[in-house]
Coordinates of C-alpha atoms in Angstrom, one line a residue:
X23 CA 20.1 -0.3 3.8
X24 CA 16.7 0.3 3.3
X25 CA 14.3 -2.9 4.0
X26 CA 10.6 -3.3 3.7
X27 CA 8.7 -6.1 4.6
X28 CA 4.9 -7.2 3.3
X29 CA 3.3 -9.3 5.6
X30 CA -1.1 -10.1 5.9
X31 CA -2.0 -11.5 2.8
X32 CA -3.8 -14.8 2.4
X33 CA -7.2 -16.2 0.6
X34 CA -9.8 -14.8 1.9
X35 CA -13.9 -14.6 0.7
X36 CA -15.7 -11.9 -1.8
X37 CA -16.9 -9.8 1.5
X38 CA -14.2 -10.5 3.4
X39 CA -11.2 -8.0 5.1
X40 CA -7.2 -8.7 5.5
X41 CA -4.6 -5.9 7.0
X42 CA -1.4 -5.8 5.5
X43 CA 1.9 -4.4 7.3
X44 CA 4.2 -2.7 5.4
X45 CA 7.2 -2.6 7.9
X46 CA 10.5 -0.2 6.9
X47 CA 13.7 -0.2 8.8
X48 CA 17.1 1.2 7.8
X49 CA 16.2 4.8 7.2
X50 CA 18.6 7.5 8.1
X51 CA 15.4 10.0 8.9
X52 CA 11.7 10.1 9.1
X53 CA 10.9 11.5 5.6
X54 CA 9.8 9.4 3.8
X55 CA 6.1 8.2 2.2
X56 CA 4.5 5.1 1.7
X57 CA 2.6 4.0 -1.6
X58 CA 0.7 0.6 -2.0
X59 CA 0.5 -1.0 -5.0
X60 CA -0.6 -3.9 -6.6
X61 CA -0.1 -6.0 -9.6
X62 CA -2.6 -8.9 -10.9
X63 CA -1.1 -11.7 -13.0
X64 CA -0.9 -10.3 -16.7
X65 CA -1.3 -6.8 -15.7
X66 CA 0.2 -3.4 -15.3
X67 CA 1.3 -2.7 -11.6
X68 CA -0.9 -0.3 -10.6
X69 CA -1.0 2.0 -7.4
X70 CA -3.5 1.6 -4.8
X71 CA -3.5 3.7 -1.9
X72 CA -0.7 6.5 -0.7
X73 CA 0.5 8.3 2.6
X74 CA 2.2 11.5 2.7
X75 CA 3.8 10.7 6.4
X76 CA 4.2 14.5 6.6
X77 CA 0.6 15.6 6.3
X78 CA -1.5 12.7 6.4
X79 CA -2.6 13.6 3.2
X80 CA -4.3 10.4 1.4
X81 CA -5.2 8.8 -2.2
X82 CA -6.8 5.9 -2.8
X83 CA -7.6 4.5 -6.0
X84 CA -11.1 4.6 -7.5
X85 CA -11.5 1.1 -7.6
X86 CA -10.8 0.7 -3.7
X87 CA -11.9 4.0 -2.4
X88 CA -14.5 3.4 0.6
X89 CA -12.6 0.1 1.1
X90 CA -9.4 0.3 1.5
X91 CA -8.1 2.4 4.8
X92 CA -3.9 3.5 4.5
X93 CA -2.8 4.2 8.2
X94 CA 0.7 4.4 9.7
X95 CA 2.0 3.6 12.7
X96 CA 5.3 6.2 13.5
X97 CA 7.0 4.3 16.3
X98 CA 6.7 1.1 14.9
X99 CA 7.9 2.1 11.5
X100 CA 4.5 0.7 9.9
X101 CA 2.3 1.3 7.7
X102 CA -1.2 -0.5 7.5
X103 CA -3.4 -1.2 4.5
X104 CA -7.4 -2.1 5.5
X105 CA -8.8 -4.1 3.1
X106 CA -12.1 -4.4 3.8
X107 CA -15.1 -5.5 1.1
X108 CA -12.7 -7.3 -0.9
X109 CA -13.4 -8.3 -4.2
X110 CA -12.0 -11.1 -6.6
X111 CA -10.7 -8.3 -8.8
X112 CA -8.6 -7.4 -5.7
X113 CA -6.6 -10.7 -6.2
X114 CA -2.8 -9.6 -6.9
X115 CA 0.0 -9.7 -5.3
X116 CA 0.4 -5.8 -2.9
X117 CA 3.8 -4.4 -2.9
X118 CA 4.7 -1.3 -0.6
X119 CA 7.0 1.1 -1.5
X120 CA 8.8 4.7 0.1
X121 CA 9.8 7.5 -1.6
X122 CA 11.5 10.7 -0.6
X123 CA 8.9 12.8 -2.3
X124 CA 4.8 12.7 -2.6
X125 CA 2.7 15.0 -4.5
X126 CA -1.4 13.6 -4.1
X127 CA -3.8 15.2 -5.9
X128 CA -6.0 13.5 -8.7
X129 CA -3.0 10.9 -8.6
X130 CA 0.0 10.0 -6.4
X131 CA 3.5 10.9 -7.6
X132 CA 6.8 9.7 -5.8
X133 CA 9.9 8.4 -6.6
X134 CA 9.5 5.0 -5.0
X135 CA 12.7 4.0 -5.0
X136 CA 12.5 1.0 -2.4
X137 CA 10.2 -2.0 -2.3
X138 CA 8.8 -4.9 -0.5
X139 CA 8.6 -8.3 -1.7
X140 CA 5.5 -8.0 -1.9
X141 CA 2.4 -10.6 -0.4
X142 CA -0.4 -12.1 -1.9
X143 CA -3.6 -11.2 -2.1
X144 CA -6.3 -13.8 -3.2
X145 CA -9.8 -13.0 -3.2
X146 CA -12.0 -16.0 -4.1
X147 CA -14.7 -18.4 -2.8

């Protein structure tokens, strides 16, 4: 069974940074990709940052580009989300995700088919 687990969120200051950890276990191989997303009380979930494990392709949304860093860590089963600069329009609760597929280009396409349960992000003086 595929599990994921959020972890790094918190309150933190407008300027301010937090890491989350997205860490996966119970997959029968190594393909899979990792999305981010995020999803602010009374709005659409929206994606934020994805990893194409394969190529190390990228995408970051507009609204965090320059902010937000997506790494991965391949032995620990990891992946890392830098949030750096943050905002009080960052405040949601971040949810990673794997899917089978990635196609990045002007967007991020996957299936997603497994998620976290996601941490929370609050961004606030």
């Amino acid at each position: 069974e595929v599990q994921l687990v959020e972890s790094g969120g918190g309150l933190v200051q407008p300027g301010g940074s937090l890491r989350l950890s997205c860490a996966a276990s119970g997959f029968t191989s190594d393909e899979y990709h990792i999305g981010w997303f995020r999803q602010a009380p009374g709005r659409e979930r929206e994606v934020v940052s994805c990893l194409d494990r394969t190529d190390g392709i990228t995408y970051y949304a507009e609204s965090v580009k320059g902010r937000f860093t997506i790494s991965s860590d391949h032995p620990k089963n990891t992946v890392y989300l830098q949030m750096d600069s943050l905002k009080p329009e960052d405040t949601a609760v971040y949810y990673c995700a794997t899917s089978s597929w990635m196609i990045i280009g002007k967007m991020c396409a996957g299936n997603f088919a497994s998620w976290g349960q996601g941490t929370q992000v609050t961004v606030s003086s």
